[in-house]
Amino acid sequence: MCYSDIYYLNKDESQLLQISKGVEWAAHAASLMIGLPEGHGLKAEALARYHEVPIAYMAKQLQALSKAGIVQTSRGKHGGYKLAKLATEISLWDITAAIEGSKPAFRCTEIRQNGPCGLKRKDCKSPCQIAAAFGVAERAFRDSLQDITLADLGAQVMQDSSNEHLLEIIGWLQEEAVPLGRANS
Amino acid sequence: MCYSDIYYLNKDESQLLQISKGVEWAAHAASLMIGLPEGHGLKAEALARYHEVPIAYMAKQLQALSKAGIVQTSRGKHGGYKLAKLATEISLWDITAAIEGSKPAFRCTEIRQNGPCGLKRKDCKSPCQIAAAFGVAERAFRDSLQDITLADLGAQVMQDSSNEHLLEIIGWLQEEAVPLGRANS
């Protein structure tokens, strides 16, 4: 067997399991798109500026959202991003999976088949109990995020914000929104 | 703001969020310790050999389990590891947290305070709705793993294994178990 040292050497020792910042940025960017005027989008540069994050990484998250069918983009000088579906149809899990991937975070390497008392492969038709337990826990995590839609997040932001702040956001969106050309999702 | 590129460059693009192999190894190693004779332990080398994994990484996981009070070790030439508590008192979450850390996997960087429409810090006393949603999902994940103890895993292994395989494991444990000296947990 061969193990890569890179995985172990490049992670923060005190906390290995981390959801990437890209998920936070993508969730905020997609939430902001709820407020766009019909037929309009936001450029990656504007979304990066709004959230004060580096444009290259914001663009990378938008591409991942586009690939997952969550946002759509258009070609040309007015190229921008808007939601590809209703905000009620996009869950926080959809956004997380678009950025992080949807494969299980726990990867069973079947070490129960290793070593002097290793099980034979033919006796391992059921998943290892440890892998099965992680499967249940990951489903609970996913189900919880699937219950929250962009529409829920938008409604909560509306509820928590002052009228002054909402007007500020709407004003910014009206200034920055670009009419979208032919879709290129 | 300053962002490290290393985090983005060294992870598998198709799947960012991963639970480290160390959790799998630690869970298997701790499960095996259930079968140890009273007052005995297993050397890191034996645990690595049993699971056919590199000794340096197995030793690293055992040190993390020891630091978390899940296993105890002893000094001297008979140094080995045994469970520090009853198997009913050690959950799969305890093992995961010992290896991965127990901080939230989603780190809110408060980007709602950034940019042209950023909220003022004084208006951000409640957590951001996106961070709050991840908090709920992570609690569901943790609660699910907290419900599974080493004793549950052991009982399931007993149920799934043939008598022949169980005798093989017991025989191996009797050969490899070392009497433990003064505890050094």
mmCIF file of C-alpha atoms in Angstrom, chain B:
data_model
loop_
_atom_site.group_PDB
_atom_site.id
_atom_site.type_symbol
_atom_site.label_atom_id
_atom_site.label_comp_id
_atom_site.label_asym_id
_atom_site.label_seq_id
_atom_site.Cartn_x
_atom_site.Cartn_y
_atom_site.Cartn_z
ATOM 1 C CA MET B 1 -7.196 40.523 3.836
ATOM 2 C CA CYS B 2 -4.760 37.777 3.109
ATOM 3 C CA TYR B 3 -5.668 34.337 1.749
ATOM 4 C CA SER B 4 -3.416 31.328 1.645
ATOM 5 C CA ASP B 5 -3.239 29.623 -1.718
ATOM 6 C CA ILE B 6 -1.909 26.432 -0.199
ATOM 7 C CA TYR B 7 -5.330 25.348 1.029
ATOM 8 C CA TYR B 8 -6.753 25.523 -2.463
ATOM 9 C CA LEU B 9 -3.845 24.013 -4.302
ATOM 10 C CA ASN B 10 -3.267 20.892 -2.261
ATOM 11 C CA LYS B 11 -6.723 19.387 -2.125
ATOM 12 C CA ASP B 12 -8.432 17.044 -4.518
ATOM 13 C CA GLU B 13 -10.507 19.336 -6.746
ATOM 14 C CA SER B 14 -13.321 16.833 -7.142
ATOM 15 C CA GLN B 15 -13.862 16.365 -3.408
ATOM 16 C CA LEU B 16 -12.642 18.903 -0.914
ATOM 17 C CA LEU B 17 -14.269 17.800 2.341
ATOM 18 C CA GLN B 18 -12.669 14.645 3.658
ATOM 19 C CA ILE B 19 -12.458 12.918 6.996
ATOM 20 C CA SER B 20 -8.865 11.785 7.393
ATOM 21 C CA LYS B 21 -7.874 8.135 7.212
ATOM 22 C CA GLY B 22 -6.627 8.571 10.775
ATOM 23 C CA VAL B 23 -10.230 8.502 12.027
ATOM 24 C CA GLU B 24 -10.809 5.123 10.370
ATOM 25 C CA TRP B 25 -7.560 3.740 11.799
ATOM 26 C CA ALA B 26 -8.204 5.130 15.285
ATOM 27 C CA ALA B 27 -11.763 3.750 15.348
ATOM 28 C CA HIS B 28 -10.575 0.285 14.280
ATOM 29 C CA ALA B 29 -7.650 0.326 16.713
ATOM 30 C CA ALA B 30 -9.846 1.405 19.646
ATOM 31 C CA SER B 31 -12.471 -1.228 18.723
ATOM 32 C CA LEU B 32 -9.807 -3.931 18.771
ATOM 33 C CA MET B 33 -8.726 -2.876 22.283
ATOM 34 C CA ILE B 34 -12.152 -3.923 23.609
ATOM 35 C CA GLY B 35 -10.959 -7.529 23.393
ATOM 36 C CA LEU B 36 -7.734 -7.024 25.412
ATOM 37 C CA PRO B 37 -7.203 -9.073 28.550
ATOM 38 C CA GLU B 38 -7.429 -7.018 31.796
ATOM 39 C CA GLY B 39 -4.273 -5.013 32.568
ATOM 40 C CA HIS B 40 -2.829 -5.536 29.098
ATOM 41 C CA GLY B 41 -2.235 -3.289 26.120
ATOM 42 C CA LEU B 42 -1.116 -3.365 22.504
ATOM 43 C CA LYS B 43 2.024 -1.757 21.156
ATOM 44 C CA ALA B 44 1.635 0.790 18.355
ATOM 45 C CA GLU B 45 3.682 -1.530 16.169
ATOM 46 C CA ALA B 46 1.280 -4.426 16.746
ATOM 47 C CA LEU B 47 -1.761 -2.230 16.022
ATOM 48 C CA ALA B 48 -0.116 -1.027 12.806
ATOM 49 C CA ARG B 49 0.707 -4.603 11.798
ATOM 50 C CA TYR B 50 -2.818 -5.831 12.614
ATOM 51 C CA HIS B 51 -4.358 -3.178 10.363
ATOM 52 C CA GLU B 52 -1.534 -3.228 7.818
ATOM 53 C CA VAL B 53 -0.984 0.514 7.987
ATOM 54 C CA PRO B 54 2.236 2.547 8.413
ATOM 55 C CA ILE B 55 3.432 2.529 12.023
ATOM 56 C CA ALA B 56 4.322 6.251 12.112
ATOM 57 C CA TYR B 57 0.751 7.267 11.247
ATOM 58 C CA MET B 58 -0.826 4.670 13.525
ATOM 59 C CA ALA B 59 1.373 5.977 16.365
ATOM 60 C CA LYS B 60 0.246 9.516 15.572
ATOM 61 C CA GLN B 61 -3.438 8.546 15.878
ATOM 62 C CA LEU B 62 -2.767 6.708 19.143
ATOM 63 C CA GLN B 63 -1.061 9.790 20.556
ATOM 64 C CA ALA B 64 -4.124 11.863 19.611
ATOM 65 C CA LEU B 65 -6.427 9.300 21.299
ATOM 66 C CA SER B 66 -4.194 9.379 24.369
ATOM 67 C CA LYS B 67 -4.237 13.181 24.506
ATOM 68 C CA ALA B 68 -8.047 13.065 24.386
ATOM 69 C CA GLY B 69 -8.191 10.597 27.285
ATOM 70 C CA ILE B 70 -9.626 7.776 25.152
ATOM 71 C CA VAL B 71 -6.676 5.409 25.498
ATOM 72 C CA GLN B 72 -3.952 5.209 28.093
ATOM 73 C CA THR B 73 -0.395 4.176 27.616
ATOM 74 C CA SER B 74 2.455 3.171 29.894
ATOM 75 C CA ARG B 75 6.150 3.795 29.942
ATOM 76 C CA GLY B 76 8.926 1.261 29.606
ATOM 77 C CA LYS B 77 9.743 -1.707 27.458
ATOM 78 C CA HIS B 78 6.232 -3.134 27.820
ATOM 79 C CA GLY B 79 4.654 0.186 26.722
ATOM 80 C CA GLY B 80 1.283 -0.341 25.083
ATOM 81 C CA TYR B 81 -2.150 1.141 24.648
ATOM 82 C CA LYS B 82 -5.463 0.171 26.195
ATOM 83 C CA LEU B 83 -8.823 1.922 26.518
ATOM 84 C CA ALA B 84 -8.859 4.538 29.287
ATOM 85 C CA LYS B 85 -12.628 4.192 29.820
ATOM 86 C CA LEU B 86 -15.373 1.644 29.359
ATOM 87 C CA ALA B 87 -16.286 0.962 25.741
ATOM 88 C CA THR B 88 -19.809 2.186 26.556
ATOM 89 C CA GLU B 89 -18.324 5.579 27.470
ATOM 90 C CA ILE B 90 -16.427 6.195 24.225
ATOM 91 C CA SER B 91 -18.420 7.413 21.237
ATOM 92 C CA LEU B 92 -17.463 7.549 17.601
ATOM 93 C CA TRP B 93 -17.686 11.334 17.943
ATOM 94 C CA ASP B 94 -15.074 11.261 20.745
ATOM 95 C CA ILE B 95 -12.711 9.433 18.399
ATOM 96 C CA THR B 96 -13.483 11.730 15.457
ATOM 97 C CA ALA B 97 -12.960 14.850 17.585
ATOM 98 C CA ALA B 98 -9.690 13.449 18.986
ATOM 99 C CA ILE B 99 -8.308 13.084 15.449
ATOM 100 C CA GLU B 100 -9.998 15.897 13.513
ATOM 101 C CA GLY B 101 -10.478 18.457 16.270
ATOM 102 C CA SER B 102 -13.847 19.562 17.581
ATOM 103 C CA LYS B 103 -14.041 23.063 16.146
ATOM 104 C CA PRO B 104 -16.815 23.686 13.598
ATOM 105 C CA ALA B 105 -15.962 22.561 10.062
ATOM 106 C CA PHE B 106 -17.736 25.643 8.717
ATOM 107 C CA ARG B 107 -15.830 28.786 9.682
ATOM 108 C CA CYS B 108 -17.834 31.933 9.262
ATOM 109 C CA THR B 109 -15.508 34.736 8.198
ATOM 110 C CA GLU B 110 -18.294 37.310 8.603
ATOM 111 C CA ILE B 111 -18.220 38.391 4.985
ATOM 112 C CA ARG B 112 -21.602 40.028 5.618
ATOM 113 C CA GLN B 113 -19.530 42.805 7.238
ATOM 114 C CA ASN B 114 -17.465 43.276 4.069
ATOM 115 C CA GLY B 115 -17.850 45.508 1.040
ATOM 116 C CA PRO B 116 -20.014 48.481 0.063
ATOM 117 C CA CYS B 117 -23.163 47.198 1.848
ATOM 118 C CA GLY B 118 -21.366 45.493 4.728
ATOM 119 C CA LEU B 119 -23.216 45.345 8.022
ATOM 120 C CA LYS B 120 -21.714 47.161 10.969
ATOM 121 C CA ARG B 121 -20.126 44.915 13.568
ATOM 122 C CA LYS B 122 -22.579 46.110 16.232
ATOM 123 C CA ASP B 123 -25.466 44.870 14.038
ATOM 124 C CA CYS B 124 -24.001 41.349 13.855
ATOM 125 C CA LYS B 125 -24.756 40.069 17.326
ATOM 126 C CA SER B 126 -26.726 37.093 15.973
ATOM 127 C CA PRO B 127 -24.787 34.618 13.822
ATOM 128 C CA CYS B 128 -25.088 34.925 10.075
ATOM 129 C CA GLN B 129 -28.007 32.765 8.828
ATOM 130 C CA ILE B 130 -25.649 30.714 6.654
ATOM 131 C CA ALA B 131 -23.328 29.987 9.586
ATOM 132 C CA ALA B 132 -26.344 29.174 11.775
ATOM 133 C CA ALA B 133 -27.622 26.649 9.201
ATOM 134 C CA PHE B 134 -24.226 24.931 9.101
ATOM 135 C CA GLY B 135 -24.183 24.925 12.909
ATOM 136 C CA VAL B 136 -27.454 22.966 12.937
ATOM 137 C CA ALA B 137 -26.183 20.518 10.288
ATOM 138 C CA GLU B 138 -22.911 19.931 12.110
ATOM 139 C CA ARG B 139 -24.772 19.288 15.352
ATOM 140 C CA ALA B 140 -26.873 16.659 13.560
ATOM 141 C CA PHE B 141 -23.653 15.005 12.319
ATOM 142 C CA ARG B 142 -22.065 15.100 15.766
ATOM 143 C CA ASP B 143 -25.196 13.868 17.566
ATOM 144 C CA SER B 144 -25.409 10.922 15.214
ATOM 145 C CA LEU B 145 -21.800 9.900 15.947
ATOM 146 C CA GLN B 146 -22.294 10.488 19.663
ATOM 147 C CA ASP B 147 -25.073 7.898 19.618
ATOM 148 C CA ILE B 148 -22.633 5.156 18.549
ATOM 149 C CA THR B 149 -20.250 3.831 21.190
ATOM 150 C CA LEU B 150 -17.280 1.495 20.860
ATOM 151 C CA ALA B 151 -19.427 -1.050 22.717
ATOM 152 C CA ASP B 152 -22.066 -0.811 19.943
ATOM 153 C CA LEU B 153 -19.399 -1.302 17.282
ATOM 154 C CA GLY B 154 -17.932 -4.262 19.180
ATOM 155 C CA ALA B 155 -21.356 -5.880 19.555
ATOM 156 C CA GLN B 156 -22.035 -5.479 15.849
ATOM 157 C CA VAL B 157 -18.665 -6.988 14.912
ATOM 158 C CA MET B 158 -19.426 -9.962 17.198
ATOM 159 C CA GLN B 159 -22.808 -10.393 15.524
ATOM 160 C CA ASP B 160 -21.406 -10.175 11.991
ATOM 161 C CA SER B 161 -18.358 -12.410 12.510
ATOM 162 C CA SER B 162 -18.057 -16.159 12.313
ATOM 163 C CA ASN B 163 -16.926 -17.976 15.473
ATOM 164 C CA GLU B 164 -13.802 -18.954 13.581
ATOM 165 C CA HIS B 165 -12.935 -15.323 12.861
ATOM 166 C CA LEU B 166 -13.591 -14.255 16.459
ATOM 167 C CA LEU B 167 -11.310 -17.034 17.744
ATOM 168 C CA GLU B 168 -8.642 -15.881 15.308
ATOM 169 C CA ILE B 169 -8.841 -12.315 16.717
ATOM 170 C CA ILE B 170 -8.802 -13.525 20.337
ATOM 171 C CA GLY B 171 -5.797 -15.742 19.586
ATOM 172 C CA TRP B 172 -3.940 -12.824 18.018
ATOM 173 C CA LEU B 173 -4.756 -10.545 20.991
ATOM 174 C CA GLN B 174 -3.489 -13.153 23.470
ATOM 175 C CA GLU B 175 -0.223 -13.434 21.589
ATOM 176 C CA GLU B 176 0.332 -9.698 21.177
ATOM 177 C CA ALA B 177 -1.059 -8.261 24.428
ATOM 178 C CA VAL B 178 1.651 -6.912 26.727
ATOM 179 C CA PRO B 179 1.206 -6.381 30.475
ATOM 180 C CA LEU B 180 0.985 -2.659 31.146
ATOM 181 C CA GLY B 181 3.284 -0.925 33.607
ATOM 182 C CA ARG B 182 2.641 2.408 35.316
ATOM 183 C CA ALA B 183 0.002 4.419 33.446
ATOM 184 C CA ASN B 184 1.206 7.446 31.557
ATOM 185 C CA SER B 185 -1.976 8.705 29.997
#
